[in-house]
mmCIF file of C-alpha atoms in Angstrom:
data_model
loop_
_atom_site.group_PDB
_atom_site.id
_atom_site.type_symbol
_atom_site.label_atom_id
_atom_site.label_comp_id
_atom_site.label_asym_id
_atom_site.label_seq_id
_atom_site.Cartn_x
_atom_site.Cartn_y
_atom_site.Cartn_z
ATOM 1 C CA MET A 1 -59.681 -27.239 -51.594
ATOM 2 C CA THR A 2 -58.196 -28.303 -48.229
ATOM 3 C CA ASN A 3 -54.857 -26.386 -47.823
ATOM 4 C CA LEU A 4 -53.557 -22.945 -48.024
ATOM 5 C CA LYS A 5 -51.659 -23.450 -51.241
ATOM 6 C CA GLU A 6 -54.794 -24.566 -53.085
ATOM 7 C CA PHE A 7 -56.764 -21.645 -51.830
ATOM 8 C CA ILE A 8 -53.814 -19.279 -52.949
ATOM 9 C CA GLN A 9 -53.755 -20.927 -56.424
ATOM 10 C CA GLU A 10 -57.452 -20.542 -56.991
ATOM 11 C CA ILE A 11 -57.140 -16.745 -55.961
ATOM 12 C CA ASN A 12 -54.318 -16.235 -58.329
ATOM 13 C CA ARG A 13 -56.175 -17.932 -61.219
ATOM 14 C CA PHE A 14 -59.136 -15.355 -60.806
ATOM 15 C CA GLU A 15 -56.619 -12.524 -60.449
ATOM 16 C CA ALA A 16 -54.901 -13.547 -63.746
ATOM 17 C CA ILE A 17 -58.447 -13.445 -65.357
ATOM 18 C CA ILE A 18 -59.259 -9.920 -63.966
ATOM 19 C CA SER A 19 -55.918 -8.713 -65.129
ATOM 20 C CA GLU A 20 -57.154 -9.152 -68.688
ATOM 21 C CA TRP A 21 -60.177 -6.991 -68.234
ATOM 22 C CA ASP A 22 -60.280 -3.285 -69.147
ATOM 23 C CA GLU A 23 -59.877 -0.533 -66.557
ATOM 24 C CA SER A 24 -63.587 -0.038 -65.849
ATOM 25 C CA GLN A 25 -64.235 -3.693 -65.323
ATOM 26 C CA ARG A 26 -61.308 -4.124 -63.037
ATOM 27 C CA SER A 27 -62.330 -1.148 -60.821
ATOM 28 C CA VAL A 28 -65.646 -2.700 -60.271
ATOM 29 C CA ALA A 29 -64.084 -6.112 -59.215
ATOM 30 C CA VAL A 30 -61.423 -4.387 -57.032
ATOM 31 C CA GLY A 31 -64.244 -2.296 -55.376
ATOM 32 C CA LEU A 32 -66.305 -5.446 -54.673
ATOM 33 C CA LYS A 33 -63.069 -7.193 -53.279
ATOM 34 C CA ARG A 34 -62.491 -4.302 -51.038
ATOM 35 C CA ALA A 35 -65.916 -4.132 -49.661
ATOM 36 C CA ILE A 36 -66.116 -7.885 -48.931
ATOM 37 C CA GLU A 37 -62.573 -7.644 -47.323
ATOM 38 C CA ALA A 38 -63.825 -4.672 -45.107
ATOM 39 C CA LEU A 39 -66.825 -6.880 -43.906
ATOM 40 C CA HIS A 40 -64.517 -9.879 -43.170
ATOM 41 C CA LYS A 41 -62.101 -7.931 -41.309
ATOM 42 C CA GLU A 42 -64.806 -6.175 -39.088
ATOM 43 C CA ALA A 43 -66.312 -9.705 -38.337
ATOM 44 C CA LEU A 44 -62.860 -11.104 -37.457
ATOM 45 C CA ILE A 45 -62.152 -8.102 -35.157
ATOM 46 C CA ARG A 46 -65.457 -8.835 -33.326
ATOM 47 C CA LEU A 47 -64.931 -12.395 -33.120
ATOM 48 C CA ILE A 48 -61.348 -11.993 -31.736
ATOM 49 C CA LYS A 49 -62.764 -9.512 -29.184
ATOM 50 C CA SER A 50 -65.244 -11.952 -28.099
ATOM 51 C CA LEU A 51 -62.759 -14.775 -27.887
ATOM 52 C CA LYS A 52 -60.387 -12.716 -25.749
ATOM 53 C CA GLN A 53 -62.975 -11.732 -23.265
ATOM 54 C CA GLU A 54 -63.700 -15.513 -22.647
ATOM 55 C CA SER A 55 -60.418 -17.136 -22.936
ATOM 56 C CA MET A 56 -57.106 -16.816 -25.044
ATOM 57 C CA SER A 57 -56.783 -20.651 -25.499
ATOM 58 C CA PRO A 58 -59.420 -21.164 -28.298
ATOM 59 C CA LEU A 59 -57.726 -18.004 -30.132
ATOM 60 C CA ARG A 60 -54.275 -19.650 -29.898
ATOM 61 C CA LEU A 61 -55.696 -22.948 -31.231
ATOM 62 C CA ALA A 62 -57.348 -21.217 -34.144
ATOM 63 C CA VAL A 63 -54.158 -19.268 -35.184
ATOM 64 C CA ALA A 64 -52.198 -22.510 -35.167
ATOM 65 C CA ASP A 65 -54.139 -23.535 -38.248
ATOM 66 C CA GLU A 66 -52.399 -22.144 -41.255
ATOM 67 C CA VAL A 67 -55.432 -21.059 -43.116
ATOM 68 C CA VAL A 68 -56.794 -19.053 -40.198
ATOM 69 C CA TYR A 69 -53.300 -17.570 -39.605
ATOM 70 C CA ALA A 70 -52.921 -16.598 -43.263
ATOM 71 C CA VAL A 71 -56.299 -14.771 -43.328
ATOM 72 C CA LEU A 72 -55.562 -13.002 -39.977
ATOM 73 C CA LEU A 73 -52.210 -12.010 -41.295
ATOM 74 C CA TYR A 74 -53.704 -10.704 -44.621
ATOM 75 C CA HIS A 75 -55.974 -8.507 -42.486
ATOM 76 C CA GLU A 76 -53.061 -7.373 -40.455
ATOM 77 C CA LEU A 77 -54.854 -8.758 -37.270
ATOM 78 C CA VAL A 78 -51.671 -10.739 -36.445
ATOM 79 C CA LYS A 79 -47.961 -10.086 -37.011
ATOM 80 C CA PRO A 80 -45.786 -12.477 -38.738
ATOM 81 C CA THR A 81 -43.426 -14.240 -36.278
ATOM 82 C CA ILE A 82 -40.187 -12.716 -35.459
ATOM 83 C CA LEU A 83 -38.470 -15.578 -37.271
ATOM 84 C CA GLU A 84 -40.514 -14.970 -40.376
ATOM 85 C CA ARG A 85 -39.658 -11.321 -40.302
ATOM 86 C CA ILE A 86 -35.968 -11.910 -39.799
ATOM 87 C CA GLN A 87 -36.009 -14.214 -42.827
ATOM 88 C CA THR A 88 -37.677 -11.719 -44.822
ATOM 89 C CA ALA A 89 -34.940 -9.207 -44.062
ATOM 90 C CA LEU A 90 -32.269 -11.619 -44.967
ATOM 91 C CA GLU A 91 -34.045 -12.277 -48.371
ATOM 92 C CA GLU A 92 -33.703 -8.519 -49.032
ATOM 93 C CA VAL A 93 -30.014 -8.704 -48.539
ATOM 94 C CA ARG A 94 -29.204 -11.876 -50.058
ATOM 95 C CA PRO A 95 -29.221 -10.687 -53.814
ATOM 96 C CA GLY A 96 -26.337 -8.186 -52.947
ATOM 97 C CA LEU A 97 -24.296 -10.733 -51.199
ATOM 98 C CA LYS A 98 -24.849 -13.222 -53.963
ATOM 99 C CA SER A 99 -23.457 -10.643 -56.462
ATOM 100 C CA HIS A 100 -20.180 -10.794 -54.594
ATOM 101 C CA SER A 101 -20.293 -14.830 -54.462
ATOM 102 C CA GLY A 102 -21.405 -14.634 -50.901
ATOM 103 C CA ASP A 103 -24.653 -15.298 -48.826
ATOM 104 C CA ILE A 104 -26.021 -15.194 -45.416
ATOM 105 C CA GLU A 105 -27.864 -17.536 -43.077
ATOM 106 C CA LEU A 106 -29.784 -17.218 -39.797
ATOM 107 C CA VAL A 107 -27.846 -19.052 -36.968
ATOM 108 C CA ALA A 108 -30.179 -18.202 -34.098
ATOM 109 C CA PHE A 109 -32.574 -15.813 -32.573
ATOM 110 C CA LYS A 110 -31.554 -14.980 -29.055
ATOM 111 C CA PRO A 111 -34.551 -13.652 -27.087
ATOM 112 C CA PRO A 112 -35.532 -10.850 -26.563
ATOM 113 C CA ASP A 113 -33.501 -8.746 -28.805
ATOM 114 C CA ALA A 114 -30.384 -10.434 -30.600
ATOM 115 C CA VAL A 115 -29.948 -12.211 -33.816
ATOM 116 C CA GLU A 116 -27.045 -14.365 -34.907
ATOM 117 C CA VAL A 117 -26.112 -14.545 -38.557
ATOM 118 C CA LYS A 118 -23.412 -16.107 -40.530
ATOM 119 C CA LEU A 119 -21.754 -14.684 -43.684
ATOM 120 C CA ILE A 120 -20.840 -17.651 -45.883
ATOM 121 C CA GLY A 121 -19.038 -17.927 -49.332
ATOM 122 C CA SER A 122 -16.625 -15.244 -50.265
ATOM 123 C CA CYS A 123 -17.915 -12.984 -47.552
ATOM 124 C CA SER A 124 -17.050 -15.296 -44.605
ATOM 125 C CA SER A 125 -13.279 -14.966 -45.109
ATOM 126 C CA CYS A 126 -12.954 -11.330 -45.705
ATOM 127 C CA PRO A 127 -13.084 -8.898 -42.605
ATOM 128 C CA ALA A 128 -13.505 -5.997 -44.855
ATOM 129 C CA SER A 129 -16.494 -7.437 -46.620
ATOM 130 C CA THR A 130 -17.991 -8.196 -43.100
ATOM 131 C CA LEU A 131 -17.672 -4.573 -42.134
ATOM 132 C CA THR A 132 -18.933 -3.211 -45.519
ATOM 133 C CA LEU A 133 -21.933 -5.433 -45.463
ATOM 134 C CA SER A 134 -22.749 -5.289 -41.946
ATOM 135 C CA GLN A 135 -24.778 -1.965 -42.094
ATOM 136 C CA GLY A 136 -26.991 -3.393 -44.859
ATOM 137 C CA VAL A 137 -27.647 -6.577 -42.881
ATOM 138 C CA GLU A 138 -28.286 -4.764 -39.722
ATOM 139 C CA GLN A 139 -30.574 -2.081 -41.172
ATOM 140 C CA ALA A 140 -32.655 -4.625 -43.009
ATOM 141 C CA ILE A 141 -33.168 -6.685 -39.906
ATOM 142 C CA LYS A 142 -34.136 -3.670 -37.769
ATOM 143 C CA ASN A 143 -36.403 -2.372 -40.427
ATOM 144 C CA HIS A 144 -38.631 -5.556 -40.196
ATOM 145 C CA CYS A 145 -37.963 -6.164 -36.486
ATOM 146 C CA PRO A 146 -37.516 -2.867 -34.460
ATOM 147 C CA GLU A 147 -37.305 -4.995 -31.390
ATOM 148 C CA ILE A 148 -34.020 -6.331 -32.511
ATOM 149 C CA THR A 149 -31.219 -4.284 -31.038
ATOM 150 C CA LYS A 150 -28.027 -6.573 -31.707
ATOM 151 C CA VAL A 151 -27.152 -8.259 -34.823
ATOM 152 C CA ILE A 152 -24.303 -10.595 -34.243
ATOM 153 C CA ALA A 153 -21.918 -11.936 -36.897
ATOM 154 C CA VAL A 154 -20.617 -15.322 -36.024
ATOM 155 C CA ASN A 155 -18.343 -17.874 -37.551
ATOM 156 C CA ASP A 156 -17.937 -21.610 -37.102
ATOM 157 C CA THR A 157 -15.489 -21.090 -34.213
ATOM 158 C CA SER A 158 -16.634 -18.113 -32.314
ATOM 159 C CA VAL A 159 -19.341 -15.851 -30.926
ATOM 160 C CA ALA A 160 -18.136 -12.383 -29.723
ATOM 161 C CA SER A 161 -19.482 -9.216 -28.337
ATOM 162 C CA ASN A 162 -18.691 -5.554 -28.908
ATOM 163 C CA ALA A 163 -20.444 -2.965 -26.788
ATOM 164 C CA ASN A 164 -19.658 -0.249 -29.275
ATOM 165 C CA SER A 165 -21.728 -1.614 -32.163
ATOM 166 C CA SER A 166 -25.092 -3.457 -32.506
ATOM 167 C CA LEU A 167 -23.530 -5.480 -35.247
ATOM 168 C CA ILE A 168 -20.950 -7.425 -33.550
ATOM 169 C CA SER A 169 -17.779 -8.727 -35.277
ATOM 170 C CA PRO A 170 -16.455 -12.343 -34.846
ATOM 171 C CA PHE A 171 -13.031 -10.522 -34.044
ATOM 172 C CA SER A 172 -14.401 -8.782 -30.958
ATOM 173 C CA PRO A 173 -13.385 -9.369 -27.423
ATOM 174 C CA GLN A 174 -15.067 -12.193 -25.364
ATOM 175 C CA VAL A 175 -17.972 -11.381 -23.203
ATOM 176 C CA THR A 176 -17.373 -11.106 -19.543
ATOM 177 C CA SER A 177 -19.859 -11.214 -16.527
ATOM 178 C CA THR A 178 -20.410 -9.942 -12.998
ATOM 179 C CA TRP A 179 -22.545 -10.684 -9.975
ATOM 180 C CA VAL A 180 -24.858 -7.639 -9.169
ATOM 181 C CA LYS A 181 -27.015 -7.334 -6.086
ATOM 182 C CA VAL A 182 -30.554 -6.681 -7.315
ATOM 183 C CA THR A 183 -32.889 -6.988 -4.275
ATOM 184 C CA ASN A 184 -33.551 -8.473 -1.014
ATOM 185 C CA VAL A 185 -35.393 -11.820 -0.662
ATOM 186 C CA ASP A 186 -38.359 -10.450 1.247
ATOM 187 C CA LYS A 187 -39.079 -7.989 -1.671
ATOM 188 C CA ILE A 188 -39.933 -10.594 -3.911
ATOM 189 C CA PRO A 189 -43.386 -11.911 -3.366
ATOM 190 C CA GLU A 190 -43.884 -15.605 -2.970
ATOM 191 C CA PHE A 191 -45.609 -17.024 -6.252
ATOM 192 C CA GLY A 192 -45.292 -13.517 -7.695
ATOM 193 C CA VAL A 193 -42.641 -11.534 -9.843
ATOM 194 C CA PHE A 194 -40.514 -8.711 -8.828
ATOM 195 C CA ALA A 195 -39.491 -6.425 -11.610
ATOM 196 C CA VAL A 196 -36.162 -4.598 -11.497
ATOM 197 C CA LYS A 197 -33.693 -2.744 -13.779
ATOM 198 C CA VAL A 198 -29.943 -3.235 -13.297
ATOM 199 C CA VAL A 199 -26.786 -2.419 -15.265
ATOM 200 C CA GLY A 200 -29.136 -1.746 -18.394
ATOM 201 C CA HIS A 201 -31.064 -5.204 -17.989
ATOM 202 C CA SER A 202 -34.767 -5.333 -17.219
ATOM 203 C CA LEU A 203 -35.495 -8.416 -15.201
ATOM 204 C CA ILE A 204 -38.236 -10.255 -13.452
ATOM 205 C CA LEU A 205 -37.551 -12.492 -10.463
ATOM 206 C CA TYR A 206 -39.840 -15.171 -9.292
ATOM 207 C CA ARG A 207 -39.766 -16.752 -5.906
ATOM 208 C CA GLN A 208 -41.267 -20.150 -4.678
ATOM 209 C CA GLY A 209 -40.222 -20.793 -1.167
ATOM 210 C CA ILE A 210 -36.408 -20.417 -1.036
ATOM 211 C CA ASN A 211 -36.149 -20.851 -4.748
ATOM 212 C CA ILE A 212 -35.659 -17.784 -6.970
ATOM 213 C CA THR A 213 -35.462 -17.776 -10.610
ATOM 214 C CA CYS A 214 -34.480 -14.624 -12.750
ATOM 215 C CA TYR A 215 -35.417 -13.837 -16.453
ATOM 216 C CA CYS A 216 -35.298 -11.090 -19.063
ATOM 217 C CA ASN A 217 -38.486 -8.869 -18.616
ATOM 218 C CA ALA A 218 -39.412 -9.492 -22.233
ATOM 219 C CA CYS A 219 -41.797 -11.909 -24.009
ATOM 220 C CA THR A 220 -40.040 -13.874 -26.641
ATOM 221 C CA HIS A 221 -42.847 -13.032 -29.116
ATOM 222 C CA LEU A 222 -42.567 -9.308 -29.588
ATOM 223 C CA ALA A 223 -40.366 -8.464 -26.669
ATOM 224 C CA SER A 224 -43.390 -6.982 -24.714
ATOM 225 C CA PRO A 225 -42.564 -6.420 -20.899
ATOM 226 C CA LEU A 226 -43.962 -9.431 -18.785
ATOM 227 C CA ASP A 227 -43.935 -7.848 -15.168
ATOM 228 C CA THR A 228 -47.543 -6.809 -15.363
ATOM 229 C CA GLY A 229 -48.774 -10.181 -16.602
ATOM 230 C CA LYS A 230 -50.935 -12.468 -14.574
ATOM 231 C CA VAL A 231 -49.213 -15.056 -12.422
ATOM 232 C CA GLU A 232 -51.143 -18.190 -11.764
ATOM 233 C CA ASN A 233 -49.819 -21.658 -10.640
ATOM 234 C CA GLY A 234 -46.098 -20.591 -11.537
ATOM 235 C CA ILE A 235 -47.244 -19.614 -14.925
ATOM 236 C CA ILE A 236 -47.053 -15.936 -16.263
ATOM 237 C CA THR A 237 -49.106 -14.774 -19.036
ATOM 238 C CA CYS A 238 -47.811 -11.999 -21.410
ATOM 239 C CA PRO A 239 -50.331 -9.033 -20.996
ATOM 240 C CA SER A 240 -49.862 -8.093 -24.550
ATOM 241 C CA HIS A 241 -50.376 -11.147 -26.710
ATOM 242 C CA GLY A 242 -51.229 -14.037 -24.194
ATOM 243 C CA PHE A 243 -48.044 -16.106 -24.496
ATOM 244 C CA GLN A 244 -47.506 -18.111 -21.356
ATOM 245 C CA TYR A 245 -44.189 -19.073 -19.533
ATOM 246 C CA ASN A 246 -43.189 -21.600 -16.672
ATOM 247 C CA LEU A 247 -41.535 -19.388 -14.206
ATOM 248 C CA GLU A 248 -39.610 -22.296 -12.684
ATOM 249 C CA THR A 249 -37.932 -23.360 -15.906
ATOM 250 C CA GLY A 250 -38.410 -20.329 -18.394
ATOM 251 C CA GLU A 251 -40.149 -22.773 -20.743
ATOM 252 C CA CYS A 252 -42.718 -21.154 -23.209
ATOM 253 C CA LEU A 253 -45.933 -22.934 -23.081
ATOM 254 C CA THR A 254 -47.422 -21.344 -26.123
ATOM 255 C CA THR A 255 -44.807 -21.937 -28.708
ATOM 256 C CA THR A 256 -41.799 -24.328 -28.266
ATOM 257 C CA ASP A 257 -38.172 -23.439 -28.534
ATOM 258 C CA VAL A 258 -38.549 -19.804 -27.491
ATOM 259 C CA PRO A 259 -37.874 -19.923 -23.645
ATOM 260 C CA LEU A 260 -37.331 -16.821 -21.581
ATOM 261 C CA GLN A 261 -33.767 -15.767 -21.233
ATOM 262 C CA SER A 262 -32.726 -16.824 -17.881
ATOM 263 C CA TYR A 263 -29.951 -15.263 -15.536
ATOM 264 C CA PRO A 264 -27.950 -17.338 -12.891
ATOM 265 C CA VAL A 265 -29.117 -16.333 -9.217
ATOM 266 C CA GLN A 266 -27.090 -16.504 -5.928
ATOM 267 C CA ILE A 267 -28.542 -15.846 -2.539
ATOM 268 C CA LYS A 268 -26.335 -14.539 0.370
ATOM 269 C CA GLY A 269 -28.150 -14.000 3.504
ATOM 270 C CA ASP A 270 -31.250 -12.020 2.680
ATOM 271 C CA LYS A 271 -29.719 -10.484 -0.558
ATOM 272 C CA VAL A 272 -30.287 -11.667 -4.048
ATOM 273 C CA PHE A 273 -27.422 -11.519 -6.638
ATOM 274 C CA VAL A 274 -27.863 -11.997 -10.397
ATOM 275 C CA GLN A 275 -24.978 -12.758 -12.906
ATOM 276 C CA ILE A 276 -24.978 -10.135 -15.649
ATOM 277 C CA GLN A 277 -22.970 -9.944 -18.874
ATOM 278 C CA LYS A 278 -21.122 -6.910 -19.609
#
């Protein structure tokens, strides 16, 4: 056996055999299975702790292997990625939508806390259906992804925002923005980060000489705060799970296509302004 699918097929084959046994035989097999799993989980926990003490790089490389990831996920030693959890939530609501000749698809995950979805089929052209179904979609996503606070319904022509609801209708008013003073230049340590909360936004600012960048203070993995993470050579490491980001560009160096959410910056004299969406 060389891949995850083959391992799973072999496990399923033995489970089917055991299912035909009588209760006393099954209880012995289940007890043996649990004892072996407990031993394996404890060994994995100790291995992970040892790797974390040395370096996170080997652990990240190991988790990239589908079989290693599947075993760690089975033992609840890693979480499914947020995209996997979002898709699981959508699968829960999909049967109800299909019963009305509709469906739903994921458009985008907008780190750290927003998801864009699109209702399709009969639901896409009916505002009443959108409002009726929105609570189910929103609740399912939040059940699986507590870090998600905004579920945005979009269509092919618009993306809108509504401050009064975490599920945002495509018929809502357009987003506006404003420039807000957040700090002075000298308060941002060179080659370090400065954390600040302003107008409901948690931000980190990074300074390299006269260049200042600003990002949402949330790891795009599980939205953990970044400001206490180690900064070295312009790279910040998430203190919770080791994800790394280039503070000049916001690029995620651990997983592609999940950069930090950036904010435009202006410097006027010694004052630093950031553009915030309202």
